[in-house]
Tab-separated table of C-alpha atoms in Angstrom:
chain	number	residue	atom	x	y	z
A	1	UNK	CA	93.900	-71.464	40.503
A	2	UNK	CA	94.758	-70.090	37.212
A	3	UNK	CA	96.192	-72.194	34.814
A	4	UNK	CA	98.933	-69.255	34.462
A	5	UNK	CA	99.497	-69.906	38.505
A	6	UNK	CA	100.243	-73.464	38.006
A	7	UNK	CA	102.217	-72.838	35.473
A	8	UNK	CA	104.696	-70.874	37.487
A	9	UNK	CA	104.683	-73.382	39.689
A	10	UNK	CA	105.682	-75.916	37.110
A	11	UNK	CA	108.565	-74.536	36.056
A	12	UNK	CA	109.943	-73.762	39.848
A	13	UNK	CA	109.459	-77.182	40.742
A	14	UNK	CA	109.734	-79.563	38.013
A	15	UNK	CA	113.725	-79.827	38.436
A	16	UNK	CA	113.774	-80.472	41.995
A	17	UNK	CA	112.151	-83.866	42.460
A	18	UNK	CA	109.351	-85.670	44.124
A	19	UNK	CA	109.970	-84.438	47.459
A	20	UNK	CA	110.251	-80.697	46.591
A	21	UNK	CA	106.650	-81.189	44.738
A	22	UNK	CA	105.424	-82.733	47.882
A	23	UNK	CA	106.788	-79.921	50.038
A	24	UNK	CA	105.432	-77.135	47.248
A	25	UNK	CA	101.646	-78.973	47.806
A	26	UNK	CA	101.307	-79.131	51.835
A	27	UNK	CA	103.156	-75.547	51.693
A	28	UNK	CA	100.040	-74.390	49.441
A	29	UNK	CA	97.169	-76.579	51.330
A	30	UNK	CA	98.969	-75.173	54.258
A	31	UNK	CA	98.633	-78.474	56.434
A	32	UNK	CA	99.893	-80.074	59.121
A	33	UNK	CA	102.745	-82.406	58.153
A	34	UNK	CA	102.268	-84.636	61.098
A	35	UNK	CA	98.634	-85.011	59.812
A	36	UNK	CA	98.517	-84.790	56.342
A	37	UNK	CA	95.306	-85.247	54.491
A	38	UNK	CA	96.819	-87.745	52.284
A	39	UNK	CA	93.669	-88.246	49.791
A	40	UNK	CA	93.968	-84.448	48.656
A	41	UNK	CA	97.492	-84.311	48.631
A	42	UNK	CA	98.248	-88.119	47.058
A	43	UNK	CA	95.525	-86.636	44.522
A	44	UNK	CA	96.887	-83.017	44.104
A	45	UNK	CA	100.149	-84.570	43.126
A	46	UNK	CA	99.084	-86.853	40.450
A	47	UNK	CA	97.293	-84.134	39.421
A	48	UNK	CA	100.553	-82.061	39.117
A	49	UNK	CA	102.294	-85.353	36.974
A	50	UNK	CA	99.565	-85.111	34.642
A	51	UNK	CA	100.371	-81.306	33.832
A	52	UNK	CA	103.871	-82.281	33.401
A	53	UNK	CA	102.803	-84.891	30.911
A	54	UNK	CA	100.686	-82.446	28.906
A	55	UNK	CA	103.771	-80.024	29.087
A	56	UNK	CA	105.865	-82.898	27.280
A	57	UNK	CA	108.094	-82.868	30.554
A	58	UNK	CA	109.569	-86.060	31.143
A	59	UNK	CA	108.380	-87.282	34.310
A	60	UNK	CA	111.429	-89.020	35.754
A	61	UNK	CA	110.782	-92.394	37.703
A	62	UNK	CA	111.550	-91.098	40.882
A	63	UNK	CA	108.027	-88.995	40.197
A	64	UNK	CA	106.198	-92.482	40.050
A	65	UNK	CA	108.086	-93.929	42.911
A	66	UNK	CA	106.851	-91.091	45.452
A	67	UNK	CA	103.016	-91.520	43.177
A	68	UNK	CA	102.790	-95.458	44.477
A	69	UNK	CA	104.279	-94.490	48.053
A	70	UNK	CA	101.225	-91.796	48.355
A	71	UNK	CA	98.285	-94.245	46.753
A	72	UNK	CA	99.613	-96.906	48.863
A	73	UNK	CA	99.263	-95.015	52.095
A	74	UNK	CA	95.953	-93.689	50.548
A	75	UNK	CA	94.831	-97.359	50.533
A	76	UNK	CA	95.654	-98.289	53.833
A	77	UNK	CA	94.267	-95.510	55.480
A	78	UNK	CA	90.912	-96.066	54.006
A	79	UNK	CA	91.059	-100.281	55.517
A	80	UNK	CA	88.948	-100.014	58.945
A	81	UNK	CA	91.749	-100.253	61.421
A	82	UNK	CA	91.576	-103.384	64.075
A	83	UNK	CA	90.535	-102.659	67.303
A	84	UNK	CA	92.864	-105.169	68.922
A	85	UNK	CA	95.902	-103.483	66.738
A	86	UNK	CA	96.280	-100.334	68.602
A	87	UNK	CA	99.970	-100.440	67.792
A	88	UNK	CA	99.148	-99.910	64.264
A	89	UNK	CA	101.472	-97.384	62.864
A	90	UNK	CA	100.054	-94.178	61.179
A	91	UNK	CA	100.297	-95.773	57.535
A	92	UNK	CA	101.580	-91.817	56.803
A	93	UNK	CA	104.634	-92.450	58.886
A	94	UNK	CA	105.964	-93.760	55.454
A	95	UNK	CA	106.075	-89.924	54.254
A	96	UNK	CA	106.240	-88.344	57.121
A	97	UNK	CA	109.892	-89.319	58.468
A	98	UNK	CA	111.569	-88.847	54.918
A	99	UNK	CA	109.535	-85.205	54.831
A	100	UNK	CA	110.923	-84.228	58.143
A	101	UNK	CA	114.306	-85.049	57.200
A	102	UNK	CA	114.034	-83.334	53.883
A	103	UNK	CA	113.023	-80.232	55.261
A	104	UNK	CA	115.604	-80.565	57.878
A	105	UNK	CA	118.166	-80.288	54.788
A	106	UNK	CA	116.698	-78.349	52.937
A	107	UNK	CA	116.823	-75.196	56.351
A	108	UNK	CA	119.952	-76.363	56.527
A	109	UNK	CA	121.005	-75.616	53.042
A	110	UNK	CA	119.444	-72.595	53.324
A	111	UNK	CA	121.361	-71.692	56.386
A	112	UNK	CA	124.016	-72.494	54.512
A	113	UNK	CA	123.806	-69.924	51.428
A	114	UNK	CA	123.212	-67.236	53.670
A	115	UNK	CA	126.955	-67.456	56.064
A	116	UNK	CA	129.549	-65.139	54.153
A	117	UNK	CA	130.675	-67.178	51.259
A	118	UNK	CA	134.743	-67.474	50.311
A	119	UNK	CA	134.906	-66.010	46.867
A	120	UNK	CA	131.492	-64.572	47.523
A	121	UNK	CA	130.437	-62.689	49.971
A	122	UNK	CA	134.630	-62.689	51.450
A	123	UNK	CA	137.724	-63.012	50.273
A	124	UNK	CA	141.724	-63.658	51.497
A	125	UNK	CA	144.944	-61.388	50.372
A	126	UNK	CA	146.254	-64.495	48.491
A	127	UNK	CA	142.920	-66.346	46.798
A	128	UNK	CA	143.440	-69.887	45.870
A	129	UNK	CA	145.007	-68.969	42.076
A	130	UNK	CA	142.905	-71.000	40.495
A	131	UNK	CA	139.736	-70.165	41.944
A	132	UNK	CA	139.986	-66.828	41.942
A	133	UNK	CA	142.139	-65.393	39.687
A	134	UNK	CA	141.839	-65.475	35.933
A	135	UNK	CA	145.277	-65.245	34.964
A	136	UNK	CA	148.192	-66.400	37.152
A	137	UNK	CA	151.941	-67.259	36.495
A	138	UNK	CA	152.918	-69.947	38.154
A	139	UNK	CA	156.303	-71.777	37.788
A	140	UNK	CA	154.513	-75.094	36.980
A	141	UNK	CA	151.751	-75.232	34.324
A	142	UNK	CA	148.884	-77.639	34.542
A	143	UNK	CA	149.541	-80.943	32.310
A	144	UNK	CA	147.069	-81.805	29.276
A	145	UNK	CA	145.866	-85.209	28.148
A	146	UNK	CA	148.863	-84.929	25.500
A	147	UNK	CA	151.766	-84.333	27.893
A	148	UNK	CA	150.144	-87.206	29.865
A	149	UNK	CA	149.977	-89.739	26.811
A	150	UNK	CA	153.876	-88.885	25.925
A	151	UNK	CA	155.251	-89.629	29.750
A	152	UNK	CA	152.960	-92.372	29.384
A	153	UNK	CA	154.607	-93.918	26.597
A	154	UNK	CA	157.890	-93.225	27.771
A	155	UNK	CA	157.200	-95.611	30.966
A	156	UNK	CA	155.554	-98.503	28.417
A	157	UNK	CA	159.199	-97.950	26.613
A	158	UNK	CA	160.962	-98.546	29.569
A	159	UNK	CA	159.470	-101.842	30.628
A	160	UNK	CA	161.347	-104.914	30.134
A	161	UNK	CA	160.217	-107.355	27.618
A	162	UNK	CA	160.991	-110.224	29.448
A	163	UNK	CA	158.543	-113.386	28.964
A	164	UNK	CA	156.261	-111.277	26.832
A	165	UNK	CA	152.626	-110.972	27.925
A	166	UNK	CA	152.155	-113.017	30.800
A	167	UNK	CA	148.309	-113.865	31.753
A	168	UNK	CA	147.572	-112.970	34.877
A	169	UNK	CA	145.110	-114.380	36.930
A	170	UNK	CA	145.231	-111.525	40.191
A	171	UNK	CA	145.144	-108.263	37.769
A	172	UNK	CA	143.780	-105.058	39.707
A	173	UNK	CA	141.307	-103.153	38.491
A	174	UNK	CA	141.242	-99.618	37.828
A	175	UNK	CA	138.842	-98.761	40.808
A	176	UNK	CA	141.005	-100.713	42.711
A	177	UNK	CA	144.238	-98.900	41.672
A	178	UNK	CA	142.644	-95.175	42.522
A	179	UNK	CA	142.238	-96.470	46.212
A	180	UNK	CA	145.849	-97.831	46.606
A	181	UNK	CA	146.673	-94.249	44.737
A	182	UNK	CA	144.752	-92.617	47.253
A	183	UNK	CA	146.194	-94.280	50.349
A	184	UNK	CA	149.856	-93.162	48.769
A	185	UNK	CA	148.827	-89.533	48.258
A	186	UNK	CA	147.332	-89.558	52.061
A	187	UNK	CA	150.376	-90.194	53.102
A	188	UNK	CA	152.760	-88.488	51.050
A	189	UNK	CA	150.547	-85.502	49.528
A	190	UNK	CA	152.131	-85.446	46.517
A	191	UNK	CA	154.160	-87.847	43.951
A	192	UNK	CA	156.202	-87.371	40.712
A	193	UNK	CA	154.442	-89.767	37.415
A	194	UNK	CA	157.384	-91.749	37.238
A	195	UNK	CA	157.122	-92.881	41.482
A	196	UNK	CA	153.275	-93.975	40.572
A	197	UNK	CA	155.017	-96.847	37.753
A	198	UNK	CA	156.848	-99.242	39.569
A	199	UNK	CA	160.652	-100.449	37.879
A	200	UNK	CA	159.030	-104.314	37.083
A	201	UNK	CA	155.369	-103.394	36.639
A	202	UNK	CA	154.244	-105.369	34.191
A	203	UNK	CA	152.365	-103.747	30.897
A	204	UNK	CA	148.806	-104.404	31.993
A	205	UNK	CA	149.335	-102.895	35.729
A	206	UNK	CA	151.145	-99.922	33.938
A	207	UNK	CA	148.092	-99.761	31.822
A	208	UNK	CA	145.594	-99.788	34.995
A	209	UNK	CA	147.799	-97.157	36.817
A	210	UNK	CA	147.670	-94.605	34.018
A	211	UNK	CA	143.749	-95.015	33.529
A	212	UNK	CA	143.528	-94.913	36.982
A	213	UNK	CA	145.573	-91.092	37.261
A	214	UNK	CA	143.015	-90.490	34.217
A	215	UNK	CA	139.727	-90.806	36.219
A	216	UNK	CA	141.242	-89.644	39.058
A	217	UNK	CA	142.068	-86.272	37.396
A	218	UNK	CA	138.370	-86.707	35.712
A	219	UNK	CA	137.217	-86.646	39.707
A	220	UNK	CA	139.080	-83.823	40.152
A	221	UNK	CA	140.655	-85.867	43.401
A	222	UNK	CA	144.420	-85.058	41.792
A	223	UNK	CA	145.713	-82.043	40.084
A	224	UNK	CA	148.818	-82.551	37.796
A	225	UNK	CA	151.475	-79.911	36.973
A	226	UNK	CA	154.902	-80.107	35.170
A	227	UNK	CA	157.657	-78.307	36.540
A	228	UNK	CA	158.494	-75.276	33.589
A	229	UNK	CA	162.608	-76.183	34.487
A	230	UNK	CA	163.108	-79.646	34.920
A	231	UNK	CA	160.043	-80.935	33.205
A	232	UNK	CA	158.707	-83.417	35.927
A	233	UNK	CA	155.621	-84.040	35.919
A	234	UNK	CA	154.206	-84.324	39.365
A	235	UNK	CA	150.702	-85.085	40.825
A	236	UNK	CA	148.983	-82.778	43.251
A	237	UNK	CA	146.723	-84.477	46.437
A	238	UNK	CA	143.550	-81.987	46.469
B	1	UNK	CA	153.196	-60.031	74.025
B	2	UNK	CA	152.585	-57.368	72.046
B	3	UNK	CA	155.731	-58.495	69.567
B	4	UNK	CA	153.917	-61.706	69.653
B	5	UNK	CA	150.497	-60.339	68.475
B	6	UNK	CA	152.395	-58.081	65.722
B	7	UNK	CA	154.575	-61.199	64.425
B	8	UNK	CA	151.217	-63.225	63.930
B	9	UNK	CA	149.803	-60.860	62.372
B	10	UNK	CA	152.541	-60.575	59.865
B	11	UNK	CA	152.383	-64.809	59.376
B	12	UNK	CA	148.480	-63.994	59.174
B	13	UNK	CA	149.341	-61.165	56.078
B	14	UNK	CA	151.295	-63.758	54.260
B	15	UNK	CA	149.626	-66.903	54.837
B	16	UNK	CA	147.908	-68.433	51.958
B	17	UNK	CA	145.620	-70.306	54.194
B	18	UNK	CA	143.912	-70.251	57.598
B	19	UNK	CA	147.011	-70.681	59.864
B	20	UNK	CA	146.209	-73.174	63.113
B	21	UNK	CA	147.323	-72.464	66.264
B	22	UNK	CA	149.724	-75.517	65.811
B	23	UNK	CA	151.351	-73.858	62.934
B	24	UNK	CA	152.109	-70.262	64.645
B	25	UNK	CA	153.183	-72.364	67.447
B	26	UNK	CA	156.448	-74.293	65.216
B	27	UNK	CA	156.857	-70.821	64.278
B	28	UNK	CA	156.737	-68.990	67.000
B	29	UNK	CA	159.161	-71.544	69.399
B	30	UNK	CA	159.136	-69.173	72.332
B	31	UNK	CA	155.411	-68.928	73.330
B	32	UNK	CA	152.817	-70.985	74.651
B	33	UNK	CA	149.756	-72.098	72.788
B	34	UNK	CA	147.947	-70.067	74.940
B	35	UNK	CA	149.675	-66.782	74.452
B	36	UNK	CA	149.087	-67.492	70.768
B	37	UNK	CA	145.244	-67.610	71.513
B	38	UNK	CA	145.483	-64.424	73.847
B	39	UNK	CA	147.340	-62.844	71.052
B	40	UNK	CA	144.797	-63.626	68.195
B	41	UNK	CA	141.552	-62.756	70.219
B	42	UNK	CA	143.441	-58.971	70.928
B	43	UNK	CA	144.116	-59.050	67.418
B	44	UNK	CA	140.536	-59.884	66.145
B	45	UNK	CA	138.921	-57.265	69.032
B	46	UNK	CA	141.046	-54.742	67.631
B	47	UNK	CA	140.061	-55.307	64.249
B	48	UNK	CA	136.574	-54.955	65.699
B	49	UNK	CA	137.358	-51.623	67.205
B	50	UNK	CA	139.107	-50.479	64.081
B	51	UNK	CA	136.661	-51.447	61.778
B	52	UNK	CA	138.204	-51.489	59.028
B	53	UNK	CA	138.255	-53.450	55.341
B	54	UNK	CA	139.197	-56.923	56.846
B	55	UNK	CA	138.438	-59.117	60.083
B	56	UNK	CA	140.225	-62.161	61.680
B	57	UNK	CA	137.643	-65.222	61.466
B	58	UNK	CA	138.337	-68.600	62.859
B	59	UNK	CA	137.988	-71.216	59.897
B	60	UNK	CA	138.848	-74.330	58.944
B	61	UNK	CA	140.674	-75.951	61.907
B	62	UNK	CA	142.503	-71.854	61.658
B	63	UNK	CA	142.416	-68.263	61.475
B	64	UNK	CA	142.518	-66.387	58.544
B	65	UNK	CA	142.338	-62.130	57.426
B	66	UNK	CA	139.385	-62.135	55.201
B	67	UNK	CA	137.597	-58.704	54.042
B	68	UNK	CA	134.508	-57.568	55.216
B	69	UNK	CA	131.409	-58.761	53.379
B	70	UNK	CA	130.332	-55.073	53.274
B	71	UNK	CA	132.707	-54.517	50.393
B	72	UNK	CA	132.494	-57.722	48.277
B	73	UNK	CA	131.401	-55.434	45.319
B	74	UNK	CA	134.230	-53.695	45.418
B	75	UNK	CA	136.438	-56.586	45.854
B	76	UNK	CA	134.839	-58.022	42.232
B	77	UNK	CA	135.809	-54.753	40.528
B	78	UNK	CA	139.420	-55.600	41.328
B	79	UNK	CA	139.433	-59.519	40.730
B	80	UNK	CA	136.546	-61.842	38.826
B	81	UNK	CA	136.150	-64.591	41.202
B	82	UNK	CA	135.017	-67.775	39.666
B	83	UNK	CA	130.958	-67.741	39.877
B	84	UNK	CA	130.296	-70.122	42.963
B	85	UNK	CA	126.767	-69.955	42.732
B	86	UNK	CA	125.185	-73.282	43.683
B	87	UNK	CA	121.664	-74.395	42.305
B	88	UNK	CA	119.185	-75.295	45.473
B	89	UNK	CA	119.735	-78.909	44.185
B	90	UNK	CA	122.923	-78.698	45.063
B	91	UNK	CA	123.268	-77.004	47.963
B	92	UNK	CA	121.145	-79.967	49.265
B	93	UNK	CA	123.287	-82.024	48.177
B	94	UNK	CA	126.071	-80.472	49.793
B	95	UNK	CA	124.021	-80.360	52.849
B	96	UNK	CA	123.287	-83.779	53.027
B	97	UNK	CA	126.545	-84.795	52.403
B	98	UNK	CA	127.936	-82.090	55.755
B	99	UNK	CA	125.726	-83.517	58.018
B	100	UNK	CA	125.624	-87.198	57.562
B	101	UNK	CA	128.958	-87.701	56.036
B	102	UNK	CA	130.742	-90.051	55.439
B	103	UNK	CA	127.845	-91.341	53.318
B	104	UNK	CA	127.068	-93.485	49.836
B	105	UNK	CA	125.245	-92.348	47.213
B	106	UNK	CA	122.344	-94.139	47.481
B	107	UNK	CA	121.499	-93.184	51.162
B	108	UNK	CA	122.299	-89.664	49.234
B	109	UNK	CA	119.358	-89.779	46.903
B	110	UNK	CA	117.219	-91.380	49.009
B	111	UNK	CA	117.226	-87.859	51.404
B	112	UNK	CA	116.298	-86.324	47.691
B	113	UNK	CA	114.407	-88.726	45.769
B	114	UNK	CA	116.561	-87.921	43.215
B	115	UNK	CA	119.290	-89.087	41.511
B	116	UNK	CA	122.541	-86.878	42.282
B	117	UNK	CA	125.179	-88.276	40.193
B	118	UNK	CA	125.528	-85.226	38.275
B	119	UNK	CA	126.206	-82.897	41.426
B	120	UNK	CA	128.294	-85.207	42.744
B	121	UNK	CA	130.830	-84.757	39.988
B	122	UNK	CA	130.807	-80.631	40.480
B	123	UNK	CA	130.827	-80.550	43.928
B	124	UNK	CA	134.094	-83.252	43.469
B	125	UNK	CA	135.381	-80.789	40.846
B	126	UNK	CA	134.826	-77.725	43.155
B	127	UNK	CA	136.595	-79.989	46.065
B	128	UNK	CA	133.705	-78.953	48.036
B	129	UNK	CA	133.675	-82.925	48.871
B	130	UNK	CA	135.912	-85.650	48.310
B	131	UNK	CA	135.816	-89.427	48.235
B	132	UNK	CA	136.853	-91.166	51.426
B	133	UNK	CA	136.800	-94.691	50.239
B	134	UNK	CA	134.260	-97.637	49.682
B	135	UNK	CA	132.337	-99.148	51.533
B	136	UNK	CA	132.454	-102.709	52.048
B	137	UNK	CA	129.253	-103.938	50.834
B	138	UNK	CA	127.637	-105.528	47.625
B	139	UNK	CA	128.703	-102.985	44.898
B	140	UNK	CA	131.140	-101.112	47.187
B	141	UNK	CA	130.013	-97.570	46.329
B	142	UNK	CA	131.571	-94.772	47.180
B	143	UNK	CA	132.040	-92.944	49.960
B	144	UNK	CA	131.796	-88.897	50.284
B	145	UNK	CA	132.371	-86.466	52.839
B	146	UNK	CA	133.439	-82.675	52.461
B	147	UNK	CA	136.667	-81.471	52.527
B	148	UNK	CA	138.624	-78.298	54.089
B	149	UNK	CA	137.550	-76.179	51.211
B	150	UNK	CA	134.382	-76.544	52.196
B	151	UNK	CA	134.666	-75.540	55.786
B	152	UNK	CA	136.786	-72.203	54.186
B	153	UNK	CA	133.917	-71.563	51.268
B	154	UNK	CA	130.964	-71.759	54.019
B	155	UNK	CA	133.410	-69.738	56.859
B	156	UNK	CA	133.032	-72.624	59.129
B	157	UNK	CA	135.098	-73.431	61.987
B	158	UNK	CA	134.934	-77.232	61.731
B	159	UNK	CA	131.956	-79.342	60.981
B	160	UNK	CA	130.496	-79.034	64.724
B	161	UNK	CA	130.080	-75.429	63.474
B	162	UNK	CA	127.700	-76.379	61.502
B	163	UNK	CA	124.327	-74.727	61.645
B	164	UNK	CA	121.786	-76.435	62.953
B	165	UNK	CA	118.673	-76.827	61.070
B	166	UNK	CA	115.672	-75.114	62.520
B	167	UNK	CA	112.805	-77.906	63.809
B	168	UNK	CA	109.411	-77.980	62.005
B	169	UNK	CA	107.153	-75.873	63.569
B	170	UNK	CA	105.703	-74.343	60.475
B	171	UNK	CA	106.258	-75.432	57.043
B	172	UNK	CA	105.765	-71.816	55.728
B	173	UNK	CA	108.580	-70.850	57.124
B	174	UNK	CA	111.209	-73.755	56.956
B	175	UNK	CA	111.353	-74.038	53.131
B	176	UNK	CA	110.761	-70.227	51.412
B	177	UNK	CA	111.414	-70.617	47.493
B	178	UNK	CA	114.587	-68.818	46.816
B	179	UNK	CA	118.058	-68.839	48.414
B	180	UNK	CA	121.448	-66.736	47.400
């Protein structure tokens, strides 16, 4: 092999991960995967982890995890095997299952890239406006982090100052907020802000329900738009 | 019948998304499901005959006018679709995710070897999946599956229309290097 060879190589595989380096070395060696030779190919792909040193390529752990899998198999295929254990496992079972599965997704992916794509390879008389289009008119425009903050602020005005801060021992969570979001947006598909704030919510559960239509818009799991008219905002299921 | 066939296909022209069979059916109040089937299947076999700029493909749960991938080039003359392009990592992902969904993260990677928390947040942002929940275990991770706009992106009927992934014979032939 030429060093300009494995160089190529490199560079197509470095990104993918252990398993795609694994695949790239029986490919090459051309084996069997049901009978890999496991000394080679455990010492082909330290080999490879070396080169990616050299090439200042930061080996990621999962490298080294899928490096001690291979040596450890190595090992116990070289102990004599009992004669009396005839149930012994292949020690390469360890690699083999994972392998079969990982090429099983990775055809499948494959399959996958070739169907006729929406947006791609096909499209509809009216694309999804955002995805397709690059400028639309809409009668609702999509809310910044700004218009967000002000509604915000008006709901923290609203609530009632009674008793001051209270501590409370059974506060919610933000994670636990965006599921009890969720389960109201299953049902109703969309919500104004102002439904999402209930009339006595205290200021810390007002607090945990805005963060939580925050991340949720970070997730892209809700999309929110202001009316141009009446200047609601409402929040879009996606 | 045939006013049937030419009033779906005018719901079909104006739809924004695949229409189900339920849908045409609250429209249409006089016919039976299956006239509405009969009716779409003469439609699509005529589109066939004709074949023309556009065919009617079953996706998503519905059916749905789409244009012939013979002209896409055209098509991106006229409007500048949004790149879809996914890297091979993600398509993976994705693919993991279609076929042994709903799943966590963790059992994610482990399929990879990698970690995947990155393409998790595009394909989220692309609502090619979405999160279902947690799962009720230590940590309570997430839990992902795809969504509708993935079954319309990847002109799928449902998820049993899924391909199915060819068994390893050969490895030369199940993984080749590049992909679309």
């Amino acid at each position: 092999m030429t060093p300009d060879e494995r160089y190529q190589v490199q560079l197509e595989n470095i990104f993918e991960g252990p398993m795609d380096l694994l695949v790239h070395l029986i490919k090459k060696h051309e084996v069997d995967i049901y009978d890999i030779p496991i000394a080679l190919i455990t010492e082909q792909y330290l080999e490879y982890l070396e080169w990616m040193k050299a090439m200042n390529i930061d080996v990621a752990g999962e490298f080294l995890v899928l490096a001690s899998t291979l040596t450890q198999i190595k090992s116990r295929m070289l102990l004599p095997a009992h004669e009396d254990e005839d149930e012994d496992e292949d020690p390469r079972l360890e690699i083999i299952r994972p392998l079969e599965e990982y090429l099983r997704i990775k055809s499948a992916a494959e399959k996958l890239a070739k169907r006729d794509l929406l947006g791609e390879d096909t499209f509809v008389r009216y694309p999804g406006q955002e995805d397709y289009l690059l400028n639309r008119e809409e009668a609702v425009i999509d809310v910044g982090l700004f218009e967000l903050i002000d509604a915000f602020q008006k709901i923290l005005e609203n609530i009632t100052p009674i008793g001051r801060m209270e501590i409370n021992a059974d506060t919610i969570t933000v994670r636990d907020r965006i599921v009890q979001i969720v389960d109201i947006f299953e049902t109703k598909g969309s919500v104004t802000f102002n439904e999402l704030f209930s009339k006595n919510a205290d200021k810390s559960e007002v607090v945990v329900t805005f963060l939580a239509i925050l991340e949720m818009v970070r997730l892209s799991l809700i999309r929110v738009a202001q009316h141009t008219q009446t200047g609601i905002i409402r929040l879009f299921y996606l | 019948m045939e006013e049937i066939k030419n009033i779906i296909e005018s719901l079909l022209l104006v739809a924004g998304e695949p229409l189900t069979i339920d849908h045409i059916n609250n429209i249409l109040t006089q016919s039976g499901k299956k006239e509405i089937r009969n009716a779409l299947s003469e439609l699509s076999k005529e589109y066939e005959a004709r074949k023309g700029g556009f065919f009617l493909r079953e996706v998503a749960g519905g059916y749905q006018i789409r244009t012939r991938p013979e002209y896409r080039e055209w098509i991106k003359r006229l409007i500048q679709p949004k790149a879809l392009r996914l890297s091979k990592a993600a398509l993976e992902t994705l693919a993991i995710i279609a076929y042994k969904q709903p799943i966590i993260r963790s059992d994610i990677e482990y399929v990879r070897g990698v970690n995947c928390g990155g393409i998790l947040r595009m394909l989220l942002e692309r609502r090619l999946i979405r999160i279902l929940g947690k799962k009720e275990i230590p940590g309570r991770p997430l839990i992902y599956a795809t969504t509708k706009q993935f079954l319309e992106v990847f002109d799928l009927k449902d998820l049993k229309d899924l391909p199915t992934p060819e068994e390893i014979i050969t490895l030369g032939e199940a993984s080749s290097e590049h992909m679309g």
